[in-house]
PDB file of C-alpha atoms and ligand atoms in Angstrom:
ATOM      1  CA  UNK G   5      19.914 -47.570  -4.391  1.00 66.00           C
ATOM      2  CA  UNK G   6      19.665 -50.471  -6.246  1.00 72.00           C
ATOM      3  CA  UNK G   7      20.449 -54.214  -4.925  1.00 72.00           C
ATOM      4  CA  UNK G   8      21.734 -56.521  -7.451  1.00 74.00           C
ATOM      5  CA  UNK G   9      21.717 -60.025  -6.612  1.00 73.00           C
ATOM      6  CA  UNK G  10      24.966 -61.304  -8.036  1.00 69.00           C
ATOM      7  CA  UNK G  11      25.409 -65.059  -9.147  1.00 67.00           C
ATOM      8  CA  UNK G  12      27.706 -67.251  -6.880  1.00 64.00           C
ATOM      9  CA  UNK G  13      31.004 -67.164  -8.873  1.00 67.00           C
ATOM     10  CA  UNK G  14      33.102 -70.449  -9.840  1.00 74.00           C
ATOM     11  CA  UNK G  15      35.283 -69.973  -7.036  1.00 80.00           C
ATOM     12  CA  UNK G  16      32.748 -70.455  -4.613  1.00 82.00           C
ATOM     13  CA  UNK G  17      31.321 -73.560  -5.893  1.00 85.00           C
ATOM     14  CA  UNK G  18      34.955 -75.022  -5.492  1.00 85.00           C
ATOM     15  CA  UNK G  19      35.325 -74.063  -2.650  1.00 84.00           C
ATOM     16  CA  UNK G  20      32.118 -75.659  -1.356  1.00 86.00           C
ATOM     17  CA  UNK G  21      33.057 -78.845  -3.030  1.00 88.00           C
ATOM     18  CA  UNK G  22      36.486 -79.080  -1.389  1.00 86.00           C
ATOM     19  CA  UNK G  23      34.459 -78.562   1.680  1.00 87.00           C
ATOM     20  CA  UNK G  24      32.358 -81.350   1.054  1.00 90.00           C
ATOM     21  CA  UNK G  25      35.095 -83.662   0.185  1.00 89.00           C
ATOM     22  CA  UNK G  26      37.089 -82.584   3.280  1.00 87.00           C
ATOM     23  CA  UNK G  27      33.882 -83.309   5.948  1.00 89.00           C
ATOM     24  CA  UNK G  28      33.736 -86.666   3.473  1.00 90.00           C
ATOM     25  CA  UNK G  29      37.504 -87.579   4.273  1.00 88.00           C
ATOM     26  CA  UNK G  30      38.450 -87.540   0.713  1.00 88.00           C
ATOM     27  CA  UNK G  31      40.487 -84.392   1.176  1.00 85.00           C
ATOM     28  CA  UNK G  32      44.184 -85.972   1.474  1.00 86.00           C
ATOM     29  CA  UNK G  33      48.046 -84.910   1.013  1.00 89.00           C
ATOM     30  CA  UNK G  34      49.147 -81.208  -0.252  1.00 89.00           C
ATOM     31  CA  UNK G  35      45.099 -80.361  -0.529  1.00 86.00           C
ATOM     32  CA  UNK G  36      44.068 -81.236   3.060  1.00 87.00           C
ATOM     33  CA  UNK G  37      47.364 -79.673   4.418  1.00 88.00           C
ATOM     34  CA  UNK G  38      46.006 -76.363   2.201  1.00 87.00           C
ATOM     35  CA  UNK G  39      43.100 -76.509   3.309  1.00 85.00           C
ATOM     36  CA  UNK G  40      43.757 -76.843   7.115  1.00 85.00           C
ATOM     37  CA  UNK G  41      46.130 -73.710   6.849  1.00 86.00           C
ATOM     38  CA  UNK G  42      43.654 -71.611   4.508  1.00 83.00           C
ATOM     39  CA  UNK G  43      41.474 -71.865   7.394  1.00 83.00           C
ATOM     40  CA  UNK G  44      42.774 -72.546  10.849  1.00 86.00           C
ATOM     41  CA  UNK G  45      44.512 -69.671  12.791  1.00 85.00           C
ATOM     42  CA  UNK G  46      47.077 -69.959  15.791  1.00 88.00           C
ATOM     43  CA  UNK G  47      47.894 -67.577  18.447  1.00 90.00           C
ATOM     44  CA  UNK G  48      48.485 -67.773  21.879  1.00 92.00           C
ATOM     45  CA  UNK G  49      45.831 -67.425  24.968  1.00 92.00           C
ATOM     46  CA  UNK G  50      47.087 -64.029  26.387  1.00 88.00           C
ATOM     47  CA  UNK G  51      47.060 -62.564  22.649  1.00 90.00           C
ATOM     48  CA  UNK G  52      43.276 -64.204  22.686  1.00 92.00           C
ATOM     49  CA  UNK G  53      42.494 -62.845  25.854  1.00 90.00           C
ATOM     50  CA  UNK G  54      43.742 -59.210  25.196  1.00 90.00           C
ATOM     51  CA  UNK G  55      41.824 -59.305  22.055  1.00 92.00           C
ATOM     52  CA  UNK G  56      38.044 -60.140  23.885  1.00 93.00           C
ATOM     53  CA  UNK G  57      39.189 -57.463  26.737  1.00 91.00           C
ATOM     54  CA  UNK G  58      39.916 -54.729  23.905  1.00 93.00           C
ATOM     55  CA  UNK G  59      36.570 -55.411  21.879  1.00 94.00           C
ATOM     56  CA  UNK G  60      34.537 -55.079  24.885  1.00 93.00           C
ATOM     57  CA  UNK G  61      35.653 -52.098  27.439  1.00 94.00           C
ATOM     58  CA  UNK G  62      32.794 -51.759  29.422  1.00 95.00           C
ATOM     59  CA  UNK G  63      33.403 -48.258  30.386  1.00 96.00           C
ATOM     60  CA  UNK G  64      32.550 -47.153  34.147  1.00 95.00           C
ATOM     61  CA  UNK G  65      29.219 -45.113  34.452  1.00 94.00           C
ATOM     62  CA  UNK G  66      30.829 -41.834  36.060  1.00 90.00           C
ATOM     63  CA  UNK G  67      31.005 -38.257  35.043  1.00 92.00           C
ATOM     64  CA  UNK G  68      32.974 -35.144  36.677  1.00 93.00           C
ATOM     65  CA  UNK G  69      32.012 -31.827  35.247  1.00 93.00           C
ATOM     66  CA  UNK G  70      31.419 -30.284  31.532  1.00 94.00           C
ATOM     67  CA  UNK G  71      33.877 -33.316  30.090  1.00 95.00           C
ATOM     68  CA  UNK G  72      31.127 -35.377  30.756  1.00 95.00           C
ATOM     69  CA  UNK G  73      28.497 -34.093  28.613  1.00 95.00           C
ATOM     70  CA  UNK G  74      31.077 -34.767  25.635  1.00 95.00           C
ATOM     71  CA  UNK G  75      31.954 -38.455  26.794  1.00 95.00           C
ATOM     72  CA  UNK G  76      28.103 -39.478  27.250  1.00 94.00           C
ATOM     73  CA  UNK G  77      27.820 -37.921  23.357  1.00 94.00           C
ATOM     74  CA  UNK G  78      29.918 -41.597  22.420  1.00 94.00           C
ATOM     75  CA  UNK G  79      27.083 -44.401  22.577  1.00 92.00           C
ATOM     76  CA  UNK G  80      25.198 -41.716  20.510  1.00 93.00           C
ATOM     77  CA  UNK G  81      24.339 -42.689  16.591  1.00 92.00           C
ATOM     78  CA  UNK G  82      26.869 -39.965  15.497  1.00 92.00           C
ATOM     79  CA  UNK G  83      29.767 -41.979  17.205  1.00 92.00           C
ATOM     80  CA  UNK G  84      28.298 -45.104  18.378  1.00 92.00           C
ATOM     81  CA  UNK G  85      30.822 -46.923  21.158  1.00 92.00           C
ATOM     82  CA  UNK G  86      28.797 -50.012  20.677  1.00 93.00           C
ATOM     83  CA  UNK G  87      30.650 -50.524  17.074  1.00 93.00           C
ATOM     84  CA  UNK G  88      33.872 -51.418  19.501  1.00 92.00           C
ATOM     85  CA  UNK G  89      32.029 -53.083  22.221  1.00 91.00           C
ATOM     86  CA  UNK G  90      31.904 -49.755  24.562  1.00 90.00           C
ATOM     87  CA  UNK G  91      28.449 -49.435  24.544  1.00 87.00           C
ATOM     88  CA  UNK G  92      27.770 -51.233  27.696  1.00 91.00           C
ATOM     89  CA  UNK G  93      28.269 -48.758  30.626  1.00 93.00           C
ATOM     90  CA  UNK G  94      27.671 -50.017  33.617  1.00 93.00           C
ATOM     91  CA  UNK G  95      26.736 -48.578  37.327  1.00 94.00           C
ATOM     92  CA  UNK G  96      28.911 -50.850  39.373  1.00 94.00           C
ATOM     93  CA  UNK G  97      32.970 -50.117  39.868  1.00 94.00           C
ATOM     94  CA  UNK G  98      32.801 -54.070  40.172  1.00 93.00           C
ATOM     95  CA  UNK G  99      31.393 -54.752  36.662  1.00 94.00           C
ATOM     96  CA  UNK G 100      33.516 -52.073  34.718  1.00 94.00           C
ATOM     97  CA  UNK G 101      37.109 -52.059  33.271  1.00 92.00           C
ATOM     98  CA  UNK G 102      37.459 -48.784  31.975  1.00 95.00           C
ATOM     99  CA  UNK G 103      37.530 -45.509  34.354  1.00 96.00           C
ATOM    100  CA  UNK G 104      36.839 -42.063  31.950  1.00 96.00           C
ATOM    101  CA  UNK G 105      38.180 -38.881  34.286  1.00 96.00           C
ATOM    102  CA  UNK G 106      35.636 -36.694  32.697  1.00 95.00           C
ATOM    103  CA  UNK G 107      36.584 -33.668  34.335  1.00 92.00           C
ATOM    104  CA  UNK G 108      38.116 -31.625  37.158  1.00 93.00           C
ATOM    105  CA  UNK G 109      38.779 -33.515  40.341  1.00 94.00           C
ATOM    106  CA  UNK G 110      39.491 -31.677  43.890  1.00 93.00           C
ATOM    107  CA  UNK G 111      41.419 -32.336  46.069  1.00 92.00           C
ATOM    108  CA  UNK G 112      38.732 -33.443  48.189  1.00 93.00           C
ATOM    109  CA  UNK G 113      37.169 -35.528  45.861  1.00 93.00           C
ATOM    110  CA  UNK G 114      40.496 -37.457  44.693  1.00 93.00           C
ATOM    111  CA  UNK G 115      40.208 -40.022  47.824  1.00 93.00           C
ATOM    112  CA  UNK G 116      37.223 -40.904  46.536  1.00 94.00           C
ATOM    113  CA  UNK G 117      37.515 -41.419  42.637  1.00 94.00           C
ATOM    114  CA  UNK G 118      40.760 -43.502  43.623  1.00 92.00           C
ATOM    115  CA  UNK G 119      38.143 -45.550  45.434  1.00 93.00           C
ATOM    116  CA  UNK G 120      36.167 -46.349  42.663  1.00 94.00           C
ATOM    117  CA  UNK G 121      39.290 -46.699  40.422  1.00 92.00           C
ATOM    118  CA  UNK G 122      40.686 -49.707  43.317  1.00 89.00           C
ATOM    119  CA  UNK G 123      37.284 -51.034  43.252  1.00 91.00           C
ATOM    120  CA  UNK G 124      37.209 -52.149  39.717  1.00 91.00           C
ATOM    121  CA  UNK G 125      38.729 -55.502  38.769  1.00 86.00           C
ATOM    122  CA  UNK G 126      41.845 -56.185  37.172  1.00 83.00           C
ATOM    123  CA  UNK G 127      42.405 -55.998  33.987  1.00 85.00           C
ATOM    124  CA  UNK G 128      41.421 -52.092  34.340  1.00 89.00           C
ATOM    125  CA  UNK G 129      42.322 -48.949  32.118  1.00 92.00           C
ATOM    126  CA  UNK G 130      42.093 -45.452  32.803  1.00 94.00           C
ATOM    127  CA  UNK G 131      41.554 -42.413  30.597  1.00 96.00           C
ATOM    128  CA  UNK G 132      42.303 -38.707  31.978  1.00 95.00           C
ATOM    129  CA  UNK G 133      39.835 -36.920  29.729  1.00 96.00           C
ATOM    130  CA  UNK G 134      40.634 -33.142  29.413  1.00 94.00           C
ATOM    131  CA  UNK G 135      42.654 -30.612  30.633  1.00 94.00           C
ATOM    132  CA  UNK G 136      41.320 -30.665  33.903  1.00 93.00           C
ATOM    133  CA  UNK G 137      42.247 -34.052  34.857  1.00 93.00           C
ATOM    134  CA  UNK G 138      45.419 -33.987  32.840  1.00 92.00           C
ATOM    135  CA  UNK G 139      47.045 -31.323  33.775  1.00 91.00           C
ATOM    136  CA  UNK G 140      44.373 -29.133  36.308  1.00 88.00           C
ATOM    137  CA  UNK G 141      43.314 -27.294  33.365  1.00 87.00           C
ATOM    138  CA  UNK G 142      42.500 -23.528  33.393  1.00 86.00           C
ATOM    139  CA  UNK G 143      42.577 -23.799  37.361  1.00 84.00           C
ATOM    140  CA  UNK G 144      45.468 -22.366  38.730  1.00 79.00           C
ATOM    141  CA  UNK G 145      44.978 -23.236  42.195  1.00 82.00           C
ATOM    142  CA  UNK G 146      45.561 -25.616  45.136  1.00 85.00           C
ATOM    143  CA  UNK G 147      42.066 -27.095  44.988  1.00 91.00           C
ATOM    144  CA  UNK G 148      42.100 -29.256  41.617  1.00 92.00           C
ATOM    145  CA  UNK G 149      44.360 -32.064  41.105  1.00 92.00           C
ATOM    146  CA  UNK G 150      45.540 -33.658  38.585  1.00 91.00           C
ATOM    147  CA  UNK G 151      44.518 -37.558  37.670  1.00 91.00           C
ATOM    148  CA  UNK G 152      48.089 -38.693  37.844  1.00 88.00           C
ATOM    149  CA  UNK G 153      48.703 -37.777  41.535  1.00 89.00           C
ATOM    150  CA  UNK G 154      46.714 -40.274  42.753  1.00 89.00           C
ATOM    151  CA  UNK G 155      46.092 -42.973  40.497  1.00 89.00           C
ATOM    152  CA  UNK G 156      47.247 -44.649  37.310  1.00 87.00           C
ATOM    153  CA  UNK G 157      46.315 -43.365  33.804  1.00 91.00           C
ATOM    154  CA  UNK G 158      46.761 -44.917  31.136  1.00 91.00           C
ATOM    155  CA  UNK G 159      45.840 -42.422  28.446  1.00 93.00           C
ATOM    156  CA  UNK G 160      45.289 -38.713  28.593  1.00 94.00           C
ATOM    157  CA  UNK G 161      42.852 -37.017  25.668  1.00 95.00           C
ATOM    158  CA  UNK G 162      43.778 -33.337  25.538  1.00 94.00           C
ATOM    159  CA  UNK G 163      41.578 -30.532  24.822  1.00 94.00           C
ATOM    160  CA  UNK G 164      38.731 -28.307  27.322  1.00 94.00           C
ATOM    161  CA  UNK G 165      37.160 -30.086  26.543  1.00 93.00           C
ATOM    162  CA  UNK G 166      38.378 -32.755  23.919  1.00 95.00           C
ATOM    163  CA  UNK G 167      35.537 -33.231  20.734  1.00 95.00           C
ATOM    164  CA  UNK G 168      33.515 -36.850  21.303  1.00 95.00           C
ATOM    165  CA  UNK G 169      35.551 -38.079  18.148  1.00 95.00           C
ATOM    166  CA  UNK G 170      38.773 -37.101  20.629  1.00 96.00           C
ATOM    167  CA  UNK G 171      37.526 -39.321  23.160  1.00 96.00           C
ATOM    168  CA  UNK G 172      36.510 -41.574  20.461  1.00 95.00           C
ATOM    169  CA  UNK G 173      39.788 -41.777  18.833  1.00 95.00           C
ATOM    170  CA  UNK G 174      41.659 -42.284  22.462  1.00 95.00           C
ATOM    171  CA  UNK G 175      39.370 -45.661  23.306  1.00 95.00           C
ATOM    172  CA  UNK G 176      40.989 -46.802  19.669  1.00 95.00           C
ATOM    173  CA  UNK G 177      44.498 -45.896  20.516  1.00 94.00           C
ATOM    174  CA  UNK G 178      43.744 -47.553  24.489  1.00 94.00           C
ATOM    175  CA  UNK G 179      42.047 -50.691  22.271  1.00 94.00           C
ATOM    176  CA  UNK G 180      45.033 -50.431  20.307  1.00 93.00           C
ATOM    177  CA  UNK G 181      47.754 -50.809  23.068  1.00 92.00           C
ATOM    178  CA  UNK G 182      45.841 -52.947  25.147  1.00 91.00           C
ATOM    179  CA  UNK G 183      45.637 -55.785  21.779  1.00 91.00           C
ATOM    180  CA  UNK G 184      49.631 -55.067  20.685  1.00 87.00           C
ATOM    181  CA  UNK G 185      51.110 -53.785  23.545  1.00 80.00           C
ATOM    182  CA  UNK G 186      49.531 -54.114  27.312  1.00 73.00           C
ATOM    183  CA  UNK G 187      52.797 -53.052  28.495  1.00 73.00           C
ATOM    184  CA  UNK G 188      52.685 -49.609  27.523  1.00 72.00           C
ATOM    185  CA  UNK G 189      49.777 -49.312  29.850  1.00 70.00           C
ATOM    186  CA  UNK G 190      50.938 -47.735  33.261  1.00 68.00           C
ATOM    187  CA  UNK G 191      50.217 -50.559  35.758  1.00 67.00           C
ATOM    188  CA  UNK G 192      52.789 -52.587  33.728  1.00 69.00           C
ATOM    189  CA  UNK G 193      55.123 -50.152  33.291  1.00 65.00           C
ATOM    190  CA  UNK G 194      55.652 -49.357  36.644  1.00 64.00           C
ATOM    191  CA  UNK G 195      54.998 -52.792  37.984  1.00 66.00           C
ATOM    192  CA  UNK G 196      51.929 -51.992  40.098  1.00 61.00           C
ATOM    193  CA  UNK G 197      50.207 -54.839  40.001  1.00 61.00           C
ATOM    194  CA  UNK G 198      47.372 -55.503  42.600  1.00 58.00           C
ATOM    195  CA  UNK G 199      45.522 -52.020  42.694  1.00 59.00           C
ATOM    196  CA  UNK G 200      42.095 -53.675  43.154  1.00 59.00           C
ATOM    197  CA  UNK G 201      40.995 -52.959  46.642  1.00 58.00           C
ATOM    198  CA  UNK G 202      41.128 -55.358  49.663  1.00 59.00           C
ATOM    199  CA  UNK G 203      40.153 -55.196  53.248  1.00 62.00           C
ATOM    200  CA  UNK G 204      42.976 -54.433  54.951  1.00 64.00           C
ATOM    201  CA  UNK G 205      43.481 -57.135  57.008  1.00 68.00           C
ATOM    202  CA  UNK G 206      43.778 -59.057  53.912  1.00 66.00           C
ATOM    203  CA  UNK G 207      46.025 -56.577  51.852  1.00 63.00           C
ATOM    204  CA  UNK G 208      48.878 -56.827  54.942  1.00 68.00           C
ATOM    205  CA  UNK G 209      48.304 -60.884  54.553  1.00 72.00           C
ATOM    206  CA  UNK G 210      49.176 -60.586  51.026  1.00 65.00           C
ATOM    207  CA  UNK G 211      51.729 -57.856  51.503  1.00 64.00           C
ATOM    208  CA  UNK G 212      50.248 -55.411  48.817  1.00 57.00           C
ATOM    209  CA  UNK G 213      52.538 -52.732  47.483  1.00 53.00           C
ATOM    210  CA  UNK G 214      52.237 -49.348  48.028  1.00 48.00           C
ATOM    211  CA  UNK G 215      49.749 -47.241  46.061  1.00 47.00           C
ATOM    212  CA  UNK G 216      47.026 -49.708  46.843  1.00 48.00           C
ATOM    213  CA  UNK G 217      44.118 -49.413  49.669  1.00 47.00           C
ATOM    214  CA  UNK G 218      43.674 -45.657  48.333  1.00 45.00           C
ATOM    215  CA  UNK G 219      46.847 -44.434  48.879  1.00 46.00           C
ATOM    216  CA  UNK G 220      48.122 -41.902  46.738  1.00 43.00           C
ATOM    217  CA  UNK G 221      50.366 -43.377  43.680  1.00 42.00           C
ATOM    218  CA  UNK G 222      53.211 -41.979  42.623  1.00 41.00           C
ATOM    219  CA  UNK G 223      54.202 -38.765  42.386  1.00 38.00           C
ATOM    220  CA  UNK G 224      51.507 -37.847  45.101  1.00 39.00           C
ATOM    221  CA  UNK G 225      52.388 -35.413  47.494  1.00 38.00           C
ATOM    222  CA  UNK G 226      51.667 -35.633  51.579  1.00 37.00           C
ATOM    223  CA  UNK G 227      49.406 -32.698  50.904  1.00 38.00           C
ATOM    224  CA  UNK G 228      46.794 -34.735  48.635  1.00 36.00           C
ATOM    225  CA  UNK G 229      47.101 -37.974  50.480  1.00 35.00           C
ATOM    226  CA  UNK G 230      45.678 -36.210  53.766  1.00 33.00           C
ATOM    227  CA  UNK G 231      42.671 -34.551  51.688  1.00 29.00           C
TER     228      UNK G 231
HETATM  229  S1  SF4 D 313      38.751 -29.632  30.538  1.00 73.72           S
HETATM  230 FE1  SF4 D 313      37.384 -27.881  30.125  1.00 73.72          FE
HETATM  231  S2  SF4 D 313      35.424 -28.859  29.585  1.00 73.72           S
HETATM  232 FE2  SF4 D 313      36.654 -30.431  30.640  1.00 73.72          FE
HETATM  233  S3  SF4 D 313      36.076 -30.293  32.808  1.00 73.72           S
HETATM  234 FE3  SF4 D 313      37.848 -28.931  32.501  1.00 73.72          FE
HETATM  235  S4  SF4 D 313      36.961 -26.906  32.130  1.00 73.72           S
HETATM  236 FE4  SF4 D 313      35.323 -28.421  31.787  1.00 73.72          FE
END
């Protein structure tokens, strides 16, 4: 391939001299007012803030079962997360916003990812990737439960299990939400607010809701609370 060096055109120079003229103060009237708007943008701090948070998930080092494999396929060349800031996967539930379900949870072991989930800091986003912890996949039994019983998801990625470019494409429709729309995710939605985890003494002081503190969230039957 071939790289052509291409003059700078006229439109460039003038632009450079009515940049120079404004940092002079000689821009004044109609062509400092169109300058200021050709280049300054407005918006307001939450839209600013939801912005940084969707450009740089910093997904929760975790894996369940086969799921996995797939999901750790996504900071790979073929996908690369790190082109929408998910390449930074860290060990700690403290340092992470985003929670991947990468496979079939029991009902054993649901106590315990809801846990980790409460132990993240707010703002945090869950994905249910898979059958398995969507819906409890191929296993039609009492011992796998699905991701919804016990905590809040905010996007499920079908499939058993889903391509990387599914998983791919549901952090994009997550980043999505999260920069037009944060309340389409399910904490909003259902006003549960507060799920990060507190020592008890102080969660009664601060009267938090129910579904904190690892207790099941909705829909969650007396059967999976006890396990
Ligand atoms: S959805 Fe399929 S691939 Fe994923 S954990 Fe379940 S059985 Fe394994």
């Amino acid at each position: 391939m071939e790289v052509v060096r291409q003059p700078a055109g006229g439109e460039l120079r003038a632009r450079q001299l009515r940049a120079r003229d404004m940092l002079r103060g000689d821009l004044e009237g109609a062509d400092l007012d169109r300058f200021v708007e050709e280049r300054v943008m407005t918006t307001t701090l939450e839209r600013a803030v939801n912005w940084a948070s969707s450009n740089s998930l910093f997904p929760l080092t975790f894996g369940l079962a086969c799921c996995a494999i797939e999901m750790m396929s996504i900071v790979a060349s073929r996908l690369d997360a790190a082109r929408f800031g998910s390449e930074a996967w860290r060990a700690s539930p403290r340092q992470a916003d985003l929670i991947i379900l990468s496979g079939r949870v029991s009902i054993k072991m649901a106590p315990i990812v809801r846990r980790i989930y409460d132990q993240m800091l707010e703002p945090k986003w869950a994905i249910a990737m898979g059958a398995c912890s969507s819906s409890q996949g191929v296993f039609n039994n009492y011992a796998v439960v699905p991701a919804d019983k016990f905590m809040p998801v905010d996007l499920h990625v079908p499939g058993c299990p889903p391509r990387p470019e599914a998983l791919m494409h549901g952090i994009l429709k997550l980043r999505t939400m999260i920069q037009e729309n944060p309340e389409l995710g399910w904490r909003a939605r259902y006003h549960a607010e507060g799920t990060t985890e507190l020592a008890p003494a102080q969660a009664r002081a601060e009267g938090e809701p129910p579904g904190a503190q690892g207790e099941p969230a909705r829909g969650a039957s007396g059967e999976n609370a006890g396990a």
